[in-house]
mmCIF file of C-alpha atoms in Angstrom:
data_model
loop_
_atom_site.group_PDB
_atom_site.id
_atom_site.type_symbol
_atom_site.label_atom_id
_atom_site.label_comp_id
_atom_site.label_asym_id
_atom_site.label_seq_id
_atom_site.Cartn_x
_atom_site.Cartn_y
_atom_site.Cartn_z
ATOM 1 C CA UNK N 1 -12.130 6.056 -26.217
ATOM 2 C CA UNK N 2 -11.677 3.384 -23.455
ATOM 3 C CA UNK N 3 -9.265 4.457 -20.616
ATOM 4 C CA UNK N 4 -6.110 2.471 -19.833
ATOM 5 C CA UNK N 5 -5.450 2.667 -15.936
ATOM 6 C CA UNK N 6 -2.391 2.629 -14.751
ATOM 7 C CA UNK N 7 -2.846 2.068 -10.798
ATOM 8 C CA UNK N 8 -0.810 2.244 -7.751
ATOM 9 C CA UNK N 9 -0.414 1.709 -4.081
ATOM 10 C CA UNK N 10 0.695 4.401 -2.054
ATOM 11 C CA UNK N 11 2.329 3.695 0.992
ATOM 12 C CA UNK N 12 6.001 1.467 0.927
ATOM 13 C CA UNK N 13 5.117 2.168 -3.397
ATOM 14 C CA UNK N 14 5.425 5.643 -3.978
ATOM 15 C CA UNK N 15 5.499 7.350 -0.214
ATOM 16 C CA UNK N 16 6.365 7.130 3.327
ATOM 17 C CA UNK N 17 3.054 8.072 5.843
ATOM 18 C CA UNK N 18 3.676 9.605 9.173
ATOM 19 C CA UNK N 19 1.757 6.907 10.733
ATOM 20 C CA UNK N 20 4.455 4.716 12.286
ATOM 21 C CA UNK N 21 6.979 7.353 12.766
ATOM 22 C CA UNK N 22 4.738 10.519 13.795
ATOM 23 C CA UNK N 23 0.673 9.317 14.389
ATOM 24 C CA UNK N 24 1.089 6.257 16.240
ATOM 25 C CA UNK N 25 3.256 7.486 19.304
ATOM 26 C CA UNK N 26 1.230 10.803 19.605
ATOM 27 C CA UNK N 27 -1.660 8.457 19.682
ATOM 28 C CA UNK N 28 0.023 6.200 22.729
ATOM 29 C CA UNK N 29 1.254 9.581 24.261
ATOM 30 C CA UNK N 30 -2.208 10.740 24.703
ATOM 31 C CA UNK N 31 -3.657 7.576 26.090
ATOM 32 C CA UNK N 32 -0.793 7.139 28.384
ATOM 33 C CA UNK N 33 -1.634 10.430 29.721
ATOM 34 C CA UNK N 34 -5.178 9.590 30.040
ATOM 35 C CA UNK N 35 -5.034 6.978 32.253
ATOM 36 C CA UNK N 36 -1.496 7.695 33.964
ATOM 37 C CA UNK N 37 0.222 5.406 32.820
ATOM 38 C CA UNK N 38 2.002 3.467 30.176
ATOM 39 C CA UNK N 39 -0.001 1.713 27.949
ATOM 40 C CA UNK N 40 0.686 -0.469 24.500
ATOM 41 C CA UNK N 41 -2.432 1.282 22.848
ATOM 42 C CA UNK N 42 -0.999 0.867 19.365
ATOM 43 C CA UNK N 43 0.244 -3.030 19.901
ATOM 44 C CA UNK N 44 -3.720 -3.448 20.368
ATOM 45 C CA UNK N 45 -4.697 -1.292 17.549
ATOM 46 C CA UNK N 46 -2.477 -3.116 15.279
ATOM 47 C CA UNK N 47 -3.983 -6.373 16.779
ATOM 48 C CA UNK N 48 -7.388 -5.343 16.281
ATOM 49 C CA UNK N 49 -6.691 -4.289 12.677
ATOM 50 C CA UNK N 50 -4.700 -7.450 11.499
ATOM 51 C CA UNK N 51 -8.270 -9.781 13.240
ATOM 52 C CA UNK N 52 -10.746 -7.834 11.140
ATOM 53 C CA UNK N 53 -8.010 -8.395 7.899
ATOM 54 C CA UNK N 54 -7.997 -12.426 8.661
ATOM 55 C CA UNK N 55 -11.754 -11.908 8.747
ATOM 56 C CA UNK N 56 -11.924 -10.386 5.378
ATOM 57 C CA UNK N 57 -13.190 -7.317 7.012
ATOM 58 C CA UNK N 58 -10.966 -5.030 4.868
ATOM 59 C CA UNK N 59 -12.804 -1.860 4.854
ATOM 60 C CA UNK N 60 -13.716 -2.046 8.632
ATOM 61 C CA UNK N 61 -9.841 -3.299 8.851
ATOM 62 C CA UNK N 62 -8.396 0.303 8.007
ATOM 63 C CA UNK N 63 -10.904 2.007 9.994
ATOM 64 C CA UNK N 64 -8.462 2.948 12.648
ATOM 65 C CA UNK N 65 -10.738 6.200 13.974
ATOM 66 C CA UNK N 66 -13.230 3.071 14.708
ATOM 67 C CA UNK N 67 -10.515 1.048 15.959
ATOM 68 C CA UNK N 68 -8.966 3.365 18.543
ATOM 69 C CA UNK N 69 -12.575 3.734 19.837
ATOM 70 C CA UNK N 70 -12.802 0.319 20.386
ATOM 71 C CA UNK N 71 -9.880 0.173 22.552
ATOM 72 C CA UNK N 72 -10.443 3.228 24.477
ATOM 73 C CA UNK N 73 -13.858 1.712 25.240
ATOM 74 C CA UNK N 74 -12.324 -1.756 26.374
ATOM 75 C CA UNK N 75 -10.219 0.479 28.563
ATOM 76 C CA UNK N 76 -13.089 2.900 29.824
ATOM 77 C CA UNK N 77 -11.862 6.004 28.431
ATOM 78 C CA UNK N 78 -13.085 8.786 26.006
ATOM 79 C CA UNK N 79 -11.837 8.669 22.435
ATOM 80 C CA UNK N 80 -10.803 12.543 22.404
ATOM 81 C CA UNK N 81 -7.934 12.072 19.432
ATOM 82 C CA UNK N 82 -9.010 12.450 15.841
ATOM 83 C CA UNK N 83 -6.759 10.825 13.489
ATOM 84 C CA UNK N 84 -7.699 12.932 10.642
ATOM 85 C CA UNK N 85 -5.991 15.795 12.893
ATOM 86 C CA UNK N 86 -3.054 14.344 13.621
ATOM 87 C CA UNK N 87 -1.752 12.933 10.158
ATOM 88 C CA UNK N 88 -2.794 16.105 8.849
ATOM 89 C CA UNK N 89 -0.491 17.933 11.604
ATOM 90 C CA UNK N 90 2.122 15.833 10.610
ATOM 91 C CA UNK N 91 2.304 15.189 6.909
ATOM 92 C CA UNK N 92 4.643 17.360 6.463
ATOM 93 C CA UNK N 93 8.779 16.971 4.935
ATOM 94 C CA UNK N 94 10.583 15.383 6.114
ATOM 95 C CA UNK N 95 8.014 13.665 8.424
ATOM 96 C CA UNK N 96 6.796 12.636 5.170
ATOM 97 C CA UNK N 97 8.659 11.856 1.346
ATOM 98 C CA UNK N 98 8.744 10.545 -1.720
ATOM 99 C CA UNK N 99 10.425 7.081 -1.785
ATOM 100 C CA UNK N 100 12.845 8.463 -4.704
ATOM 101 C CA UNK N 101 13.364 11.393 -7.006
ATOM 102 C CA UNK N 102 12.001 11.565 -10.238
ATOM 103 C CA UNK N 103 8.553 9.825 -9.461
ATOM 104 C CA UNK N 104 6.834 13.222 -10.524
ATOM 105 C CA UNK N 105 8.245 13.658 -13.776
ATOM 106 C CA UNK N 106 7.707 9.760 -14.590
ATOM 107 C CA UNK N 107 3.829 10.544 -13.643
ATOM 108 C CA UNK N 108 3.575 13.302 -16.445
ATOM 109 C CA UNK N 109 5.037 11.199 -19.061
ATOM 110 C CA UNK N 110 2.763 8.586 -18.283
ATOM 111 C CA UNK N 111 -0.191 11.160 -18.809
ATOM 112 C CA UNK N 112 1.582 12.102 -21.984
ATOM 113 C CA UNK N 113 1.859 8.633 -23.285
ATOM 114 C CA UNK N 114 -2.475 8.771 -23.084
ATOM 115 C CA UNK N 115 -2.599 6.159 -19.463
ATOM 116 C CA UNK N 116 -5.146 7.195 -16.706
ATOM 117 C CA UNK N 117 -3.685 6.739 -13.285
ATOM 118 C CA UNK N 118 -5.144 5.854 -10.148
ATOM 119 C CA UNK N 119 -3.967 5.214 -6.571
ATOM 120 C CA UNK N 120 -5.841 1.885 -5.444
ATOM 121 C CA UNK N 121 -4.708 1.972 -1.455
ATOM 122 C CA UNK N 122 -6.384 0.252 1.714
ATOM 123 C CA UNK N 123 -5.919 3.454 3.564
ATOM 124 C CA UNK N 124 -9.021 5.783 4.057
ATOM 125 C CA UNK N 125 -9.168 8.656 1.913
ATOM 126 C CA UNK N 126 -8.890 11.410 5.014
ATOM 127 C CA UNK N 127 -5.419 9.871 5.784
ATOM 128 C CA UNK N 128 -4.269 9.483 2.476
ATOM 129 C CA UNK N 129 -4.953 12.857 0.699
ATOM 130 C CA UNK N 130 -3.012 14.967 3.381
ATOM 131 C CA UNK N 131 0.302 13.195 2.413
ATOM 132 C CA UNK N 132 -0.456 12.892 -1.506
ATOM 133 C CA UNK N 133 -0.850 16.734 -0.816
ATOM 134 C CA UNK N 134 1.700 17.778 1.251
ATOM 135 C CA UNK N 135 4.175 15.498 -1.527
ATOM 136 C CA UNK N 136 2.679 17.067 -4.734
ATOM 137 C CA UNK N 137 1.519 13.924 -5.561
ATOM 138 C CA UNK N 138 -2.747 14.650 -5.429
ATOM 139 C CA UNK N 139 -2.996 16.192 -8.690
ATOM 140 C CA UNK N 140 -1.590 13.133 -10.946
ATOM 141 C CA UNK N 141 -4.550 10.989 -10.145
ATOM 142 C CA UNK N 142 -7.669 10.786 -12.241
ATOM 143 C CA UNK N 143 -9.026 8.718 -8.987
ATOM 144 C CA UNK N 144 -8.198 7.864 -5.707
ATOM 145 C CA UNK N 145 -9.826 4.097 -4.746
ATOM 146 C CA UNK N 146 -9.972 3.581 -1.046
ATOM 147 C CA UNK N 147 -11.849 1.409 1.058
ATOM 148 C CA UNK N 148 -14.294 3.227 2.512
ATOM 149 C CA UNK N 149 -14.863 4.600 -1.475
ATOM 150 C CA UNK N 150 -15.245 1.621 -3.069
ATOM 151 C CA UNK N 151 -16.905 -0.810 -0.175
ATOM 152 C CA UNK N 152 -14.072 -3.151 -0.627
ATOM 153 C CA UNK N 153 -9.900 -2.775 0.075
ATOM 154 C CA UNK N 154 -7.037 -4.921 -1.223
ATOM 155 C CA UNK N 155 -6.873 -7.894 -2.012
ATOM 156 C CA UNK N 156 -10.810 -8.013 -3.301
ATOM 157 C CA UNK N 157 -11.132 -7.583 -6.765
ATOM 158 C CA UNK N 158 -13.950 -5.675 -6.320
ATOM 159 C CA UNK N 159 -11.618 -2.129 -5.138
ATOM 160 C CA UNK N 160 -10.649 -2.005 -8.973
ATOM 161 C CA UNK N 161 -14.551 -1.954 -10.248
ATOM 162 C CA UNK N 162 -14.517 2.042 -9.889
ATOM 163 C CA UNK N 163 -11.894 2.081 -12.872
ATOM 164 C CA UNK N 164 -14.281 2.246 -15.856
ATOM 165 C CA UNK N 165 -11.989 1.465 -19.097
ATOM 166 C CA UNK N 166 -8.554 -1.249 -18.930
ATOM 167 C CA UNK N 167 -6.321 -1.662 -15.912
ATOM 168 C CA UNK N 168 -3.690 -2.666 -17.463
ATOM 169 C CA UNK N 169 -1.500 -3.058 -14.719
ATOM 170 C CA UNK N 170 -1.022 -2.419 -11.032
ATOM 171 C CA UNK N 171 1.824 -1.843 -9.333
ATOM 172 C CA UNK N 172 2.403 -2.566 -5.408
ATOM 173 C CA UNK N 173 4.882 -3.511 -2.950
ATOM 174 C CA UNK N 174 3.376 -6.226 -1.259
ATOM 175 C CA UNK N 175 2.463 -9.862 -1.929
ATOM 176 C CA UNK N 176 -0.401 -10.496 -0.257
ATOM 177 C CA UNK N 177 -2.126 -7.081 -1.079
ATOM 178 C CA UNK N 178 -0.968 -5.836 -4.133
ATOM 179 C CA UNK N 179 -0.329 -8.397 -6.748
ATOM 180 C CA UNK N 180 -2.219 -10.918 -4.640
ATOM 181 C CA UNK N 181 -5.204 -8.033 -6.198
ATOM 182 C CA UNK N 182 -3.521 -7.757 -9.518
ATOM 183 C CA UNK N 183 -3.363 -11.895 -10.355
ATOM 184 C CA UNK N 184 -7.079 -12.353 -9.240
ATOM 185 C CA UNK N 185 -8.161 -9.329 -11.500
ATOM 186 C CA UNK N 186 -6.274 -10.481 -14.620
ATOM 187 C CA UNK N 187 -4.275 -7.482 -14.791
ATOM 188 C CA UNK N 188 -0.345 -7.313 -14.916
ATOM 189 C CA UNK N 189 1.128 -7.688 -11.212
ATOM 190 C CA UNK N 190 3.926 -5.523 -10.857
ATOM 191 C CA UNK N 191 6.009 -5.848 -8.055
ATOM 192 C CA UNK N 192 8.117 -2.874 -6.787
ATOM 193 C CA UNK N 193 11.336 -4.242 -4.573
ATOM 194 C CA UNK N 194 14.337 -1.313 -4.246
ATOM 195 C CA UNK N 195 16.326 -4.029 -2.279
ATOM 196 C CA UNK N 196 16.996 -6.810 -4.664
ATOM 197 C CA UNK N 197 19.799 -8.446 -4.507
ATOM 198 C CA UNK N 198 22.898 -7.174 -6.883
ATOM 199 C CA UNK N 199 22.451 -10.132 -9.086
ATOM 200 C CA UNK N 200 18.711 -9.997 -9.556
ATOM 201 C CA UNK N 201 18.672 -5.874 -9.961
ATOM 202 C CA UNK N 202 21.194 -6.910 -13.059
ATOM 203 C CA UNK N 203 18.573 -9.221 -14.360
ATOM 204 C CA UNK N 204 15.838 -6.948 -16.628
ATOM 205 C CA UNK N 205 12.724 -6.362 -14.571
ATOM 206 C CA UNK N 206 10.725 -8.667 -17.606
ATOM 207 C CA UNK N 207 13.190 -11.585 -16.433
ATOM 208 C CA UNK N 208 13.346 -11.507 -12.630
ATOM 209 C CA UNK N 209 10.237 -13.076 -11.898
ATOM 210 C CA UNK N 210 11.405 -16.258 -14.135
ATOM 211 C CA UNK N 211 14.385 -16.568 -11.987
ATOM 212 C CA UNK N 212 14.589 -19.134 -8.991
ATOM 213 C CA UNK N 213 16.052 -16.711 -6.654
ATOM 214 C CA UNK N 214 13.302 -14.141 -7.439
ATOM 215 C CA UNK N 215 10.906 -16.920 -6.324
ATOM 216 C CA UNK N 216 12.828 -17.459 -3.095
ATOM 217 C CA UNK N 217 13.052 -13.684 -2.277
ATOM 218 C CA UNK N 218 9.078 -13.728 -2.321
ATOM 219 C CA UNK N 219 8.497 -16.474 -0.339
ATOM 220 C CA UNK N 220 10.620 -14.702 1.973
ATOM 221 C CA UNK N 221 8.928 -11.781 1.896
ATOM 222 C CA UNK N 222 5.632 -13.449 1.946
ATOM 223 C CA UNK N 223 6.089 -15.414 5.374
ATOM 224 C CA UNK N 224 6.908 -11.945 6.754
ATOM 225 C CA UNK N 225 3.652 -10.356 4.999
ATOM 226 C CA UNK N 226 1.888 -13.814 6.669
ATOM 227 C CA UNK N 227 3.687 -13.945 10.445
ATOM 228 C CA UNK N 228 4.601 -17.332 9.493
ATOM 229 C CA UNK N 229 8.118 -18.437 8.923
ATOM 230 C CA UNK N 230 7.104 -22.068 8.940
ATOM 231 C CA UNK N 231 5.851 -21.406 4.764
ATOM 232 C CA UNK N 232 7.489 -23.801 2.660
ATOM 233 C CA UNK N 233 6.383 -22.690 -1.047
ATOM 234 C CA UNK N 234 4.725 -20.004 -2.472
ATOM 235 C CA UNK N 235 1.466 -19.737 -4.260
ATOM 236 C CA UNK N 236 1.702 -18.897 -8.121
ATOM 237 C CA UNK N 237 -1.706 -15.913 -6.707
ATOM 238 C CA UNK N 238 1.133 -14.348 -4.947
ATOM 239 C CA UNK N 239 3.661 -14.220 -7.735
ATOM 240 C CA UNK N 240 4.441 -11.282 -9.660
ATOM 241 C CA UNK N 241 4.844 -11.332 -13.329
ATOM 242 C CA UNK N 242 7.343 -8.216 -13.356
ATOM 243 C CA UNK N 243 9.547 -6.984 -11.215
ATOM 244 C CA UNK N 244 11.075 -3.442 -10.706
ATOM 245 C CA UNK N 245 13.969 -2.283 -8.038
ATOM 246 C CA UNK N 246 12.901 1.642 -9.046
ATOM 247 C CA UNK N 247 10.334 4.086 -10.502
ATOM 248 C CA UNK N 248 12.441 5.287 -12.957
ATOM 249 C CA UNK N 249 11.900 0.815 -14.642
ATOM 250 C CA UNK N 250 8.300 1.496 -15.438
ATOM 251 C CA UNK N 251 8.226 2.914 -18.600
ATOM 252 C CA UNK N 252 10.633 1.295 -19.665
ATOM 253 C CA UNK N 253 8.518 -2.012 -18.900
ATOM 254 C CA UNK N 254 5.448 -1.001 -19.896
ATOM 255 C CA UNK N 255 6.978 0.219 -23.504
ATOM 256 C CA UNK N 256 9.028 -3.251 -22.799
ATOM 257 C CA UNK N 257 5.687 -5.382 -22.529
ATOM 258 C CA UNK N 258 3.865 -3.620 -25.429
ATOM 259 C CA UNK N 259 1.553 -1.933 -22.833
ATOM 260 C CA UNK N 260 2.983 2.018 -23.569
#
C-alpha cells in the first residue's frame, strides 16, 4: 500500500530553535573575544546566507558551519566554534518549546488515522535533531528531509522526491518557503498563522484563503518574507489554499477536505 505523507516544517511550524535566542550571540561572543573587540559576526552570517538563497544556492544557503568559516576567514581568524556543539548545549526547555500544547497527541492520531509524516525543513539535520529530541518530537517522523539529505532545500520541488508514496499536503509557516514548495509540487499548501486577525480566525480554515483580507494579510507577510515593502500584489505560487491559526485545525481539515 502507497504511503500518504503528511509533511511539515519545523521551525516558526511546530518549534522554537535556540538559534536566535541562544546560538547566535554565543557565536558573536566568541568572535568578539577573538579579535578584542565588538564585532556584527552574525549581521554577516545572515548576509551571507540570504546571497547564496537569492542565488538558489539552498543547500549551501543553510550551511552555516561553512558560513561562519567564511567570515572568520574574511576576518583572518580561526573557526574554533562548532555549531553542532552549541545548539546541542542549548536545546534544552525552556531555551527551546513546542509552539503549543497538544501537538504530540495530534501526531499519534495522525499515525492512527494510517498518514506517514515527515519533517521537510531547510535546516541541516545536526541542528535539527537535537531540538526534535530534546522536545519529544524525533520519534513521530517516518523521515526527516533536509538539505544536505536530499541535495535540494525549500522551495525546490525536488526536497519532497525522498517521500516515496502521496504527499498529500504540507504544512508551513512561510510564503515563500513553504507553500511557495507545496503549490509547485501539486500538493495541498497549508498555511499555519496563530495571529490572524479575530475576524479571519472566526472564518473556517477551508474559507480563509477565499477571503480578501486573507489575501491582504499574505501580501503583508510576503513583502516581509521578500525585504520589500514596495510589493503591490501577490502571486497566486505564494497563496495558500488552507489556512490554520492552530495545530489542534488539522484534523479537522484534513477529515474537512476528504484527505483523513
Amino acid at each position: 500500500m502507497s504511503k500518504r505523507w503528511i509533511s511539515f516544517d519545523l521551525d516558526g511550524t511546530l518549534m522554537q530553535n535556540p538559534f536566535g535566542a541562544w546560538v547566535f550571540p554565543e557565536i558573536a561572543r566568541v568572535i568578539a573575544g577573538q579579535l578584542g573587540r565588538e564585532h556584527d559576526i552574525v549581521s554577516e552570517m545572515v548576509a551571507e546566507h540570504e546571497r547564496r538563497m537569492s542565488q538558489e544556492r539552498y543547500v549551501e544557503a543553510y550551511d552555516w558551519d561553512d558560513i561562519l568559516f567564511s567570515r572568520c576567514d574574511a576576518l583572518c581568524i580561526e573557526k574554533t566554534i562548532e555549531i553542532e556543539s552549541l545548539v546541542r548545549k542549548h536545546s534544552v526547555i525552556p531555551k527551546v518549546n513546542l509552539l503549543e500544547g497538544g501537538i504530540l497527541q495530534m501526531f499519534d492520531e495522525m499515525k492512527k488515522r494510517g498518514f506517514s509524516l515527515a519533517v521537510v525543513t531547510n535546516g541541516f539535520y545536526k541542528f535539527q535533531a537535537p531540538v526534535m529530541e530534546a522536545l519529544g518530537l524525533l520519534n513521530y517522523f517516518d523521515e526527516i528531509v533536509t538539505p544536505e539529505r536530499a541535495g535540494a532545500g525549500k522551495p525546490d520541488p525536488a526536497i519532497l522526491q525522498k517521500l516515496s508514496g502521496e504527499v498529500i499536503a504540507h504544512v508551513g509557516d512561510r510564503l515563500d518557503h513553504d507553500i511557495q514548495l507545496a503549490n509547485r509540487s501539486h500538493v495541498t499548501s497549508i498555511l499555519i498563522e496563530r495571529k490572524l486577525p479575530e475576524d479571519l480566525a472566526r472564518l473556517q480554515p477551508q474559507m480563509r484563503a477565499n477571503d480578501q483580507r486573507m489575501r491582504l494579510l499574505c501580501l503583508e507577510k510576503w513583502k516581509r518574507e521578500c525585504k520589500n515593502p514596495f510589493l503591490l500584489e501577490l502571486p497566486e505560487l505564494f497563496m495558500p489554499q488552507i489556512v490554520i491559526c492552530s495545530m489542534s485545525e488539522l484534523l479537522s481539515v484534513l477529515n474537512e477536505q476528504g484527505l483523513g
